[in-house]
């Protein structure tokens, strides 16, 4: 039996490489459609323009698709999503070019009725690639389940 | 769903709910594709059983996406969602029907805008609250 994941406090401060994302209208619409969200700001460019935006804007959780790589290697089968937060300086608009980087900001352990678990927190910051202005921060808490799999 | 009118809001007020369609396995595949989260515990029953989940579970982010839809609808086309934060509790599975609910927690004004902090949560058909958190909306004051 092998443990799927090992994360320690030594991982705090590790950063992913920077990645640059171009936000496309199609990606926003597909994301809103998967949620079943009919908001015209996310679908209809002329509607969004009539409300002061350059193009359609992205749903509040869209920034999850702009993640940088994980700063550390994680086997996704052994983790659960514990918490998530998005803090926006302004909405994301189609056409934005956003530079993103993730950093491990905390690692802590908890023991409860469902066994021993490790929590690790990453914060991804997205900045406008041209102006360097911050657009969003996305903070995620991942719960490492103490699972073992054959092999 | 009608956008909130900042001037008419009261702290503690309960907001209109948003009932979502039942979650389907196809929706989980669509969400995996649209979000780029291809963790097989959301799309492949075999894998989900191997790691002790008993079958596929919905992406926590899908239920948070429902709350994002709810918050943006309440903000309306001239408002926007400044913050959305949640904690994921119990698991959500295909067939579950989630209803988004909210109450007004705090009202503030700055920079010519109204800011509304809401408690928001998803409730299942069994009355469980798998996804709970807060949203902050910026509204025309």
PDB file of C-alpha atoms in Angstrom:
ATOM      1  CA  UNK A   1       0.000   0.000   0.000  1.00  0.00           C
ATOM      2  CA  UNK A   2       1.272   3.459  -0.864  1.00  0.00           C
ATOM      3  CA  UNK A   3       0.206   6.819   0.525  1.00  0.00           C
ATOM      4  CA  UNK A   4      -1.166   9.030  -2.211  1.00  0.00           C
ATOM      5  CA  UNK A   5       0.073  12.359  -0.905  1.00  0.00           C
ATOM      6  CA  UNK A   6       2.602  13.776   1.547  1.00  0.00           C
ATOM      7  CA  UNK A   7       2.531  17.504   2.248  1.00  0.00           C
ATOM      8  CA  UNK A   8       4.493  19.219   5.043  1.00  0.00           C
ATOM      9  CA  UNK A   9       5.023  22.704   6.476  1.00  0.00           C
ATOM     10  CA  UNK A  10       8.252  22.851   4.433  1.00  0.00           C
ATOM     11  CA  UNK A  11       6.003  23.350   1.391  1.00  0.00           C
ATOM     12  CA  UNK A  12       4.782  26.765   2.677  1.00  0.00           C
ATOM     13  CA  UNK A  13       6.078  29.543   0.440  1.00  0.00           C
ATOM     14  CA  UNK A  14       6.517  27.337  -2.625  1.00  0.00           C
ATOM     15  CA  UNK A  15       5.335  29.105  -5.773  1.00  0.00           C
ATOM     16  CA  UNK A  16       4.163  27.864  -9.131  1.00  0.00           C
ATOM     17  CA  UNK A  17       5.669  29.230 -12.327  1.00  0.00           C
ATOM     18  CA  UNK A  18       3.729  32.218 -13.716  1.00  0.00           C
ATOM     19  CA  UNK A  19       1.222  31.455 -16.449  1.00  0.00           C
ATOM     20  CA  UNK A  20      -0.564  33.863 -18.770  1.00  0.00           C
ATOM     21  CA  UNK A  21      -4.213  33.250 -19.709  1.00  0.00           C
ATOM     22  CA  UNK A  22      -6.167  34.964 -22.445  1.00  0.00           C
ATOM     23  CA  UNK A  23      -9.811  35.041 -21.410  1.00  0.00           C
ATOM     24  CA  UNK A  24     -11.979  33.963 -24.341  1.00  0.00           C
ATOM     25  CA  UNK A  25     -15.706  34.552 -24.809  1.00  0.00           C
ATOM     26  CA  UNK A  26     -16.229  30.888 -25.696  1.00  0.00           C
ATOM     27  CA  UNK A  27     -14.594  29.714 -22.479  1.00  0.00           C
ATOM     28  CA  UNK A  28     -16.801  32.025 -20.393  1.00  0.00           C
ATOM     29  CA  UNK A  29     -20.008  30.883 -22.122  1.00  0.00           C
ATOM     30  CA  UNK A  30     -19.066  27.204 -21.811  1.00  0.00           C
ATOM     31  CA  UNK A  31     -18.354  27.672 -18.110  1.00  0.00           C
ATOM     32  CA  UNK A  32     -21.670  29.479 -17.499  1.00  0.00           C
ATOM     33  CA  UNK A  33     -23.506  26.797 -19.503  1.00  0.00           C
ATOM     34  CA  UNK A  34     -21.990  23.960 -17.441  1.00  0.00           C
ATOM     35  CA  UNK A  35     -23.337  25.632 -14.279  1.00  0.00           C
ATOM     36  CA  UNK A  36     -26.676  26.296 -16.006  1.00  0.00           C
ATOM     37  CA  UNK A  37     -26.280  30.048 -15.469  1.00  0.00           C
ATOM     38  CA  UNK A  38     -28.327  32.107 -17.993  1.00  0.00           C
ATOM     39  CA  UNK A  39     -27.078  35.564 -16.821  1.00  0.00           C
ATOM     40  CA  UNK A  40     -26.924  37.697 -20.021  1.00  0.00           C
ATOM     41  CA  UNK A  41     -23.758  39.469 -18.779  1.00  0.00           C
ATOM     42  CA  UNK A  42     -21.975  36.122 -19.265  1.00  0.00           C
ATOM     43  CA  UNK A  43     -23.464  35.371 -22.699  1.00  0.00           C
ATOM     44  CA  UNK A  44     -24.580  38.462 -24.616  1.00  0.00           C
ATOM     45  CA  UNK A  45     -21.895  40.926 -25.649  1.00  0.00           C
ATOM     46  CA  UNK A  46     -24.218  43.795 -26.584  1.00  0.00           C
ATOM     47  CA  UNK A  47     -26.078  43.419 -23.260  1.00  0.00           C
ATOM     48  CA  UNK A  48     -22.753  43.558 -21.364  1.00  0.00           C
ATOM     49  CA  UNK A  49     -21.675  46.603 -23.394  1.00  0.00           C
ATOM     50  CA  UNK A  50     -24.951  48.351 -22.592  1.00  0.00           C
ATOM     51  CA  UNK A  51     -23.969  47.933 -18.912  1.00  0.00           C
ATOM     52  CA  UNK A  52     -20.514  49.465 -19.336  1.00  0.00           C
ATOM     53  CA  UNK A  53     -18.286  46.475 -20.085  1.00  0.00           C
ATOM     54  CA  UNK A  54     -16.008  46.014 -23.117  1.00  0.00           C
ATOM     55  CA  UNK A  55     -17.361  42.497 -23.687  1.00  0.00           C
ATOM     56  CA  UNK A  56     -19.060  39.716 -21.737  1.00  0.00           C
ATOM     57  CA  UNK A  57     -17.826  39.275 -18.162  1.00  0.00           C
ATOM     58  CA  UNK A  58     -17.043  36.041 -16.332  1.00  0.00           C
ATOM     59  CA  UNK A  59     -19.101  34.348 -13.585  1.00  0.00           C
ATOM     60  CA  UNK A  60     -17.724  34.826 -10.037  1.00  0.00           C
ATOM     61  CA  UNK A  61     -16.157  31.351  -9.885  1.00  0.00           C
ATOM     62  CA  UNK A  62     -14.570  31.493 -13.365  1.00  0.00           C
ATOM     63  CA  UNK A  63     -11.166  32.369 -11.887  1.00  0.00           C
ATOM     64  CA  UNK A  64     -10.866  28.702 -10.859  1.00  0.00           C
ATOM     65  CA  UNK A  65     -10.088  27.956 -14.539  1.00  0.00           C
ATOM     66  CA  UNK A  66      -7.177  30.437 -14.483  1.00  0.00           C
ATOM     67  CA  UNK A  67      -5.214  28.499 -11.921  1.00  0.00           C
ATOM     68  CA  UNK A  68      -1.524  28.250 -12.277  1.00  0.00           C
ATOM     69  CA  UNK A  69       0.003  24.782 -11.838  1.00  0.00           C
ATOM     70  CA  UNK A  70      -0.032  23.460  -8.276  1.00  0.00           C
ATOM     71  CA  UNK A  71       3.156  24.649  -6.543  1.00  0.00           C
ATOM     72  CA  UNK A  72       3.603  21.041  -5.314  1.00  0.00           C
ATOM     73  CA  UNK A  73       2.714  17.656  -6.789  1.00  0.00           C
ATOM     74  CA  UNK A  74      -0.657  16.325  -5.621  1.00  0.00           C
ATOM     75  CA  UNK A  75      -2.507  13.152  -6.611  1.00  0.00           C
ATOM     76  CA  UNK A  76      -6.063  14.446  -7.047  1.00  0.00           C
ATOM     77  CA  UNK A  77      -7.672  11.104  -6.180  1.00  0.00           C
ATOM     78  CA  UNK A  78      -6.723  11.495  -2.514  1.00  0.00           C
ATOM     79  CA  UNK A  79      -7.895  15.044  -1.899  1.00  0.00           C
ATOM     80  CA  UNK A  80     -11.122  16.940  -1.262  1.00  0.00           C
ATOM     81  CA  UNK A  81     -11.843  20.614  -1.705  1.00  0.00           C
ATOM     82  CA  UNK A  82     -12.342  22.102   1.770  1.00  0.00           C
ATOM     83  CA  UNK A  83     -12.808  25.824   1.213  1.00  0.00           C
ATOM     84  CA  UNK A  84     -12.625  28.315  -1.606  1.00  0.00           C
ATOM     85  CA  UNK A  85     -12.696  32.095  -1.773  1.00  0.00           C
ATOM     86  CA  UNK A  86     -12.554  34.602  -4.635  1.00  0.00           C
ATOM     87  CA  UNK A  87     -11.794  38.258  -4.028  1.00  0.00           C
ATOM     88  CA  UNK A  88     -12.195  40.527  -7.036  1.00  0.00           C
ATOM     89  CA  UNK A  89     -10.821  44.016  -7.618  1.00  0.00           C
ATOM     90  CA  UNK A  90     -13.068  44.117 -10.701  1.00  0.00           C
ATOM     91  CA  UNK A  91     -14.958  41.547 -12.798  1.00  0.00           C
ATOM     92  CA  UNK A  92     -12.966  39.514 -15.346  1.00  0.00           C
ATOM     93  CA  UNK A  93     -13.874  40.640 -18.893  1.00  0.00           C
ATOM     94  CA  UNK A  94     -13.441  38.618 -22.111  1.00  0.00           C
ATOM     95  CA  UNK A  95     -10.262  39.804 -23.820  1.00  0.00           C
ATOM     96  CA  UNK A  96      -8.369  40.206 -20.526  1.00  0.00           C
ATOM     97  CA  UNK A  97      -4.843  38.825 -20.558  1.00  0.00           C
ATOM     98  CA  UNK A  98      -4.135  37.702 -16.994  1.00  0.00           C
ATOM     99  CA  UNK A  99      -0.832  36.648 -15.440  1.00  0.00           C
ATOM    100  CA  UNK A 100      -1.382  34.124 -12.650  1.00  0.00           C
ATOM    101  CA  UNK A 101       0.822  32.669  -9.962  1.00  0.00           C
ATOM    102  CA  UNK A 102      -0.057  30.346  -7.076  1.00  0.00           C
ATOM    103  CA  UNK A 103       1.687  30.094  -3.719  1.00  0.00           C
ATOM    104  CA  UNK A 104       1.305  27.644  -0.828  1.00  0.00           C
ATOM    105  CA  UNK A 105       0.355  29.921   2.082  1.00  0.00           C
ATOM    106  CA  UNK A 106      -0.380  27.410   4.865  1.00  0.00           C
ATOM    107  CA  UNK A 107      -0.214  23.730   5.781  1.00  0.00           C
ATOM    108  CA  UNK A 108      -1.850  22.399   8.959  1.00  0.00           C
ATOM    109  CA  UNK A 109      -3.038  19.127  10.473  1.00  0.00           C
ATOM    110  CA  UNK A 110      -6.341  18.233  12.128  1.00  0.00           C
ATOM    111  CA  UNK A 111      -7.612  15.049  13.729  1.00  0.00           C
ATOM    112  CA  UNK A 112     -11.349  14.485  13.838  1.00  0.00           C
ATOM    113  CA  UNK A 113     -13.961  11.737  13.789  1.00  0.00           C
ATOM    114  CA  UNK A 114     -13.141  11.022  10.129  1.00  0.00           C
ATOM    115  CA  UNK A 115      -9.450  10.432  10.907  1.00  0.00           C
ATOM    116  CA  UNK A 116      -6.261  12.383  10.489  1.00  0.00           C
ATOM    117  CA  UNK A 117      -6.168  14.978   7.740  1.00  0.00           C
ATOM    118  CA  UNK A 118      -3.734  17.501   6.357  1.00  0.00           C
ATOM    119  CA  UNK A 119      -5.005  20.836   5.014  1.00  0.00           C
ATOM    120  CA  UNK A 120      -3.083  22.943   2.612  1.00  0.00           C
ATOM    121  CA  UNK A 121      -3.938  26.439   1.446  1.00  0.00           C
ATOM    122  CA  UNK A 122      -2.894  28.026  -1.833  1.00  0.00           C
ATOM    123  CA  UNK A 123      -3.488  31.563  -2.980  1.00  0.00           C
ATOM    124  CA  UNK A 124      -3.494  32.407  -6.678  1.00  0.00           C
ATOM    125  CA  UNK A 125      -3.160  36.037  -7.711  1.00  0.00           C
ATOM    126  CA  UNK A 126      -4.261  37.215 -11.163  1.00  0.00           C
ATOM    127  CA  UNK A 127      -2.899  40.475 -12.575  1.00  0.00           C
ATOM    128  CA  UNK A 128      -3.566  42.311 -15.816  1.00  0.00           C
ATOM    129  CA  UNK A 129      -0.574  41.318 -17.954  1.00  0.00           C
ATOM    130  CA  UNK A 130      -0.299  44.809 -19.447  1.00  0.00           C
ATOM    131  CA  UNK A 131      -1.004  47.143 -16.525  1.00  0.00           C
ATOM    132  CA  UNK A 132       0.091  44.785 -13.695  1.00  0.00           C
ATOM    133  CA  UNK A 133      -3.071  45.802 -11.832  1.00  0.00           C
ATOM    134  CA  UNK A 134      -4.429  43.054  -9.621  1.00  0.00           C
ATOM    135  CA  UNK A 135      -7.737  41.609 -10.823  1.00  0.00           C
ATOM    136  CA  UNK A 136      -8.379  38.788  -8.367  1.00  0.00           C
ATOM    137  CA  UNK A 137      -7.149  36.562  -5.591  1.00  0.00           C
ATOM    138  CA  UNK A 138      -8.341  32.964  -5.311  1.00  0.00           C
ATOM    139  CA  UNK A 139      -7.726  31.120  -2.047  1.00  0.00           C
ATOM    140  CA  UNK A 140      -8.273  27.371  -1.954  1.00  0.00           C
ATOM    141  CA  UNK A 141      -8.046  24.928   0.957  1.00  0.00           C
ATOM    142  CA  UNK A 142      -7.392  21.343  -0.069  1.00  0.00           C
ATOM    143  CA  UNK A 143      -7.985  18.478   2.368  1.00  0.00           C
ATOM    144  CA  UNK A 144      -5.597  15.560   2.001  1.00  0.00           C
ATOM    145  CA  UNK A 145      -7.446  12.376   2.927  1.00  0.00           C
ATOM    146  CA  UNK A 146      -5.332   9.696   4.547  1.00  0.00           C
ATOM    147  CA  UNK A 147      -6.118   7.137   1.814  1.00  0.00           C
ATOM    148  CA  UNK A 148      -3.874   4.337   0.664  1.00  0.00           C
ATOM    149  CA  UNK A 149      -4.249   2.499  -2.604  1.00  0.00           C
ATOM    150  CA  UNK A 150      -2.830  -0.846  -3.709  1.00  0.00           C
ATOM    151  CA  UNK A 151       0.508  -0.571  -5.509  1.00  0.00           C
TER     152      UNK A 151
ATOM    153  CA  UNK B   1     -34.834  36.759 -10.177  1.00  0.00           C
ATOM    154  CA  UNK B   2     -34.889  40.499  -9.440  1.00  0.00           C
ATOM    155  CA  UNK B   3     -31.715  42.448  -8.676  1.00  0.00           C
ATOM    156  CA  UNK B   4     -31.468  43.820  -5.132  1.00  0.00           C
ATOM    157  CA  UNK B   5     -32.252  47.473  -4.527  1.00  0.00           C
ATOM    158  CA  UNK B   6     -29.645  48.742  -2.048  1.00  0.00           C
ATOM    159  CA  UNK B   7     -31.846  51.491  -0.586  1.00  0.00           C
ATOM    160  CA  UNK B   8     -34.611  48.993   0.266  1.00  0.00           C
ATOM    161  CA  UNK B   9     -32.431  46.305   1.928  1.00  0.00           C
ATOM    162  CA  UNK B  10     -32.508  45.555   5.651  1.00  0.00           C
ATOM    163  CA  UNK B  11     -29.933  43.638   7.680  1.00  0.00           C
ATOM    164  CA  UNK B  12     -31.267  40.207   8.579  1.00  0.00           C
ATOM    165  CA  UNK B  13     -33.611  40.140   5.585  1.00  0.00           C
ATOM    166  CA  UNK B  14     -34.199  36.772   3.903  1.00  0.00           C
ATOM    167  CA  UNK B  15     -33.743  36.752   0.122  1.00  0.00           C
ATOM    168  CA  UNK B  16     -35.640  35.015  -2.656  1.00  0.00           C
ATOM    169  CA  UNK B  17     -34.271  31.469  -3.246  1.00  0.00           C
ATOM    170  CA  UNK B  18     -32.933  29.998  -6.509  1.00  0.00           C
ATOM    171  CA  UNK B  19     -33.860  26.350  -7.180  1.00  0.00           C
ATOM    172  CA  UNK B  20     -31.437  24.585  -9.541  1.00  0.00           C
ATOM    173  CA  UNK B  21     -32.229  21.594 -11.777  1.00  0.00           C
ATOM    174  CA  UNK B  22     -31.177  18.167 -10.413  1.00  0.00           C
ATOM    175  CA  UNK B  23     -27.447  17.511 -10.876  1.00  0.00           C
ATOM    176  CA  UNK B  24     -26.720  14.898 -13.541  1.00  0.00           C
ATOM    177  CA  UNK B  25     -23.619  12.867 -14.412  1.00  0.00           C
ATOM    178  CA  UNK B  26     -23.585  14.623 -17.799  1.00  0.00           C
ATOM    179  CA  UNK B  27     -23.440  17.981 -16.011  1.00  0.00           C
ATOM    180  CA  UNK B  28     -20.382  16.780 -14.041  1.00  0.00           C
ATOM    181  CA  UNK B  29     -18.656  15.850 -17.312  1.00  0.00           C
ATOM    182  CA  UNK B  30     -19.588  19.248 -18.790  1.00  0.00           C
ATOM    183  CA  UNK B  31     -18.304  21.026 -15.700  1.00  0.00           C
ATOM    184  CA  UNK B  32     -15.070  19.003 -15.814  1.00  0.00           C
ATOM    185  CA  UNK B  33     -14.543  20.109 -19.422  1.00  0.00           C
ATOM    186  CA  UNK B  34     -15.444  23.760 -18.837  1.00  0.00           C
ATOM    187  CA  UNK B  35     -13.418  24.131 -15.641  1.00  0.00           C
ATOM    188  CA  UNK B  36     -10.457  21.933 -16.545  1.00  0.00           C
ATOM    189  CA  UNK B  37     -10.912  19.902 -13.334  1.00  0.00           C
ATOM    190  CA  UNK B  38     -10.622  16.354 -14.625  1.00  0.00           C
ATOM    191  CA  UNK B  39     -10.274  14.690 -11.220  1.00  0.00           C
ATOM    192  CA  UNK B  40     -11.845  11.270 -12.012  1.00  0.00           C
ATOM    193  CA  UNK B  41     -13.690  11.145  -8.644  1.00  0.00           C
ATOM    194  CA  UNK B  42     -16.258  13.417 -10.351  1.00  0.00           C
ATOM    195  CA  UNK B  43     -16.671  11.490 -13.582  1.00  0.00           C
ATOM    196  CA  UNK B  44     -15.604   7.869 -13.108  1.00  0.00           C
ATOM    197  CA  UNK B  45     -17.550   5.652 -10.667  1.00  0.00           C
ATOM    198  CA  UNK B  46     -14.795   2.989 -10.615  1.00  0.00           C
ATOM    199  CA  UNK B  47     -12.153   5.464  -9.440  1.00  0.00           C
ATOM    200  CA  UNK B  48     -14.535   7.033  -6.931  1.00  0.00           C
ATOM    201  CA  UNK B  49     -15.186   3.565  -5.430  1.00  0.00           C
ATOM    202  CA  UNK B  50     -11.462   2.713  -5.342  1.00  0.00           C
ATOM    203  CA  UNK B  51     -10.787   5.712  -3.078  1.00  0.00           C
ATOM    204  CA  UNK B  52     -13.758   4.951  -0.811  1.00  0.00           C
ATOM    205  CA  UNK B  53     -16.318   7.473  -2.047  1.00  0.00           C
ATOM    206  CA  UNK B  54     -18.857   4.868  -3.157  1.00  0.00           C
ATOM    207  CA  UNK B  55     -19.468   6.556  -6.515  1.00  0.00           C
ATOM    208  CA  UNK B  56     -18.911   9.897  -8.226  1.00  0.00           C
ATOM    209  CA  UNK B  57     -19.414  13.089  -6.225  1.00  0.00           C
ATOM    210  CA  UNK B  58     -20.123  16.536  -7.664  1.00  0.00           C
ATOM    211  CA  UNK B  59     -17.306  19.069  -7.877  1.00  0.00           C
ATOM    212  CA  UNK B  60     -17.581  21.303  -4.819  1.00  0.00           C
ATOM    213  CA  UNK B  61     -16.900  24.082  -7.306  1.00  0.00           C
ATOM    214  CA  UNK B  62     -20.143  23.279  -9.157  1.00  0.00           C
ATOM    215  CA  UNK B  63     -22.209  24.033  -6.038  1.00  0.00           C
ATOM    216  CA  UNK B  64     -20.089  27.142  -5.515  1.00  0.00           C
ATOM    217  CA  UNK B  65     -20.834  28.002  -9.154  1.00  0.00           C
ATOM    218  CA  UNK B  66     -24.557  27.846  -8.293  1.00  0.00           C
ATOM    219  CA  UNK B  67     -23.935  30.327  -5.472  1.00  0.00           C
ATOM    220  CA  UNK B  68     -21.983  32.491  -7.927  1.00  0.00           C
ATOM    221  CA  UNK B  69     -24.991  32.441 -10.257  1.00  0.00           C
ATOM    222  CA  UNK B  70     -27.231  33.368  -7.306  1.00  0.00           C
ATOM    223  CA  UNK B  71     -24.956  36.203  -6.127  1.00  0.00           C
ATOM    224  CA  UNK B  72     -24.561  37.659  -9.643  1.00  0.00           C
ATOM    225  CA  UNK B  73     -28.329  37.497 -10.222  1.00  0.00           C
ATOM    226  CA  UNK B  74     -28.921  39.350  -6.932  1.00  0.00           C
ATOM    227  CA  UNK B  75     -26.263  41.918  -7.904  1.00  0.00           C
ATOM    228  CA  UNK B  76     -28.035  42.511 -11.223  1.00  0.00           C
ATOM    229  CA  UNK B  77     -26.475  43.912 -14.411  1.00  0.00           C
ATOM    230  CA  UNK B  78     -25.308  47.150 -12.732  1.00  0.00           C
ATOM    231  CA  UNK B  79     -23.874  45.441  -9.666  1.00  0.00           C
ATOM    232  CA  UNK B  80     -21.098  42.883  -9.379  1.00  0.00           C
ATOM    233  CA  UNK B  81     -19.750  40.235  -7.042  1.00  0.00           C
ATOM    234  CA  UNK B  82     -16.719  41.491  -5.118  1.00  0.00           C
ATOM    235  CA  UNK B  83     -16.238  38.406  -2.962  1.00  0.00           C
ATOM    236  CA  UNK B  84     -17.500  34.866  -2.755  1.00  0.00           C
ATOM    237  CA  UNK B  85     -16.180  32.431  -0.178  1.00  0.00           C
ATOM    238  CA  UNK B  86     -17.470  29.034   0.889  1.00  0.00           C
ATOM    239  CA  UNK B  87     -16.741  25.989   2.981  1.00  0.00           C
ATOM    240  CA  UNK B  88     -17.585  22.596   1.473  1.00  0.00           C
ATOM    241  CA  UNK B  89     -19.221  20.191   3.921  1.00  0.00           C
ATOM    242  CA  UNK B  90     -21.219  17.111   2.991  1.00  0.00           C
ATOM    243  CA  UNK B  91     -20.830  15.622  -0.461  1.00  0.00           C
ATOM    244  CA  UNK B  92     -23.248  16.299  -3.335  1.00  0.00           C
ATOM    245  CA  UNK B  93     -24.125  13.474  -5.726  1.00  0.00           C
ATOM    246  CA  UNK B  94     -25.918  13.129  -9.074  1.00  0.00           C
ATOM    247  CA  UNK B  95     -29.691  13.361  -8.514  1.00  0.00           C
ATOM    248  CA  UNK B  96     -29.382  15.932  -5.722  1.00  0.00           C
ATOM    249  CA  UNK B  97     -31.437  19.112  -6.090  1.00  0.00           C
ATOM    250  CA  UNK B  98     -29.715  22.203  -4.705  1.00  0.00           C
ATOM    251  CA  UNK B  99     -31.516  25.390  -3.699  1.00  0.00           C
ATOM    252  CA  UNK B 100     -29.483  28.563  -3.189  1.00  0.00           C
ATOM    253  CA  UNK B 101     -30.562  30.717  -0.238  1.00  0.00           C
ATOM    254  CA  UNK B 102     -29.304  33.878   1.368  1.00  0.00           C
ATOM    255  CA  UNK B 103     -29.781  36.513   4.045  1.00  0.00           C
ATOM    256  CA  UNK B 104     -28.464  40.076   4.347  1.00  0.00           C
ATOM    257  CA  UNK B 105     -25.665  40.246   6.923  1.00  0.00           C
ATOM    258  CA  UNK B 106     -24.275  43.754   6.652  1.00  0.00           C
ATOM    259  CA  UNK B 107     -24.834  46.931   4.616  1.00  0.00           C
ATOM    260  CA  UNK B 108     -22.103  49.527   4.089  1.00  0.00           C
ATOM    261  CA  UNK B 109     -21.455  52.390   1.677  1.00  0.00           C
ATOM    262  CA  UNK B 110     -18.199  53.650   0.189  1.00  0.00           C
ATOM    263  CA  UNK B 111     -17.009  55.226  -3.027  1.00  0.00           C
ATOM    264  CA  UNK B 112     -20.570  56.033  -4.076  1.00  0.00           C
ATOM    265  CA  UNK B 113     -21.533  52.340  -4.029  1.00  0.00           C
ATOM    266  CA  UNK B 114     -23.499  50.156  -1.671  1.00  0.00           C
ATOM    267  CA  UNK B 115     -21.820  47.003  -0.395  1.00  0.00           C
ATOM    268  CA  UNK B 116     -23.947  44.096   0.807  1.00  0.00           C
ATOM    269  CA  UNK B 117     -22.459  41.200   2.723  1.00  0.00           C
ATOM    270  CA  UNK B 118     -24.698  38.148   2.427  1.00  0.00           C
ATOM    271  CA  UNK B 119     -24.752  34.753   4.069  1.00  0.00           C
ATOM    272  CA  UNK B 120     -25.323  32.305   1.221  1.00  0.00           C
ATOM    273  CA  UNK B 121     -25.702  28.552   1.168  1.00  0.00           C
ATOM    274  CA  UNK B 122     -26.906  25.600  -0.886  1.00  0.00           C
ATOM    275  CA  UNK B 123     -29.523  23.308   0.613  1.00  0.00           C
ATOM    276  CA  UNK B 124     -30.269  19.795  -0.662  1.00  0.00           C
ATOM    277  CA  UNK B 125     -33.687  18.170  -0.965  1.00  0.00           C
ATOM    278  CA  UNK B 126     -32.850  16.449   2.371  1.00  0.00           C
ATOM    279  CA  UNK B 127     -32.246  19.772   4.116  1.00  0.00           C
ATOM    280  CA  UNK B 128     -28.448  19.350   4.290  1.00  0.00           C
ATOM    281  CA  UNK B 129     -26.275  22.395   3.638  1.00  0.00           C
ATOM    282  CA  UNK B 130     -23.258  21.085   1.714  1.00  0.00           C
ATOM    283  CA  UNK B 131     -21.888  24.488   0.680  1.00  0.00           C
ATOM    284  CA  UNK B 132     -22.039  27.542   2.935  1.00  0.00           C
ATOM    285  CA  UNK B 133     -20.360  30.886   2.853  1.00  0.00           C
ATOM    286  CA  UNK B 134     -20.553  34.594   2.205  1.00  0.00           C
ATOM    287  CA  UNK B 135     -20.817  36.915  -0.744  1.00  0.00           C
ATOM    288  CA  UNK B 136     -20.148  40.635  -0.994  1.00  0.00           C
ATOM    289  CA  UNK B 137     -21.984  42.538  -3.728  1.00  0.00           C
ATOM    290  CA  UNK B 138     -21.272  46.015  -5.028  1.00  0.00           C
ATOM    291  CA  UNK B 139     -24.569  47.727  -5.910  1.00  0.00           C
ATOM    292  CA  UNK B 140     -25.541  51.143  -7.229  1.00  0.00           C
ATOM    293  CA  UNK B 141     -26.178  53.159  -4.054  1.00  0.00           C
TER     294      UNK B 141
END
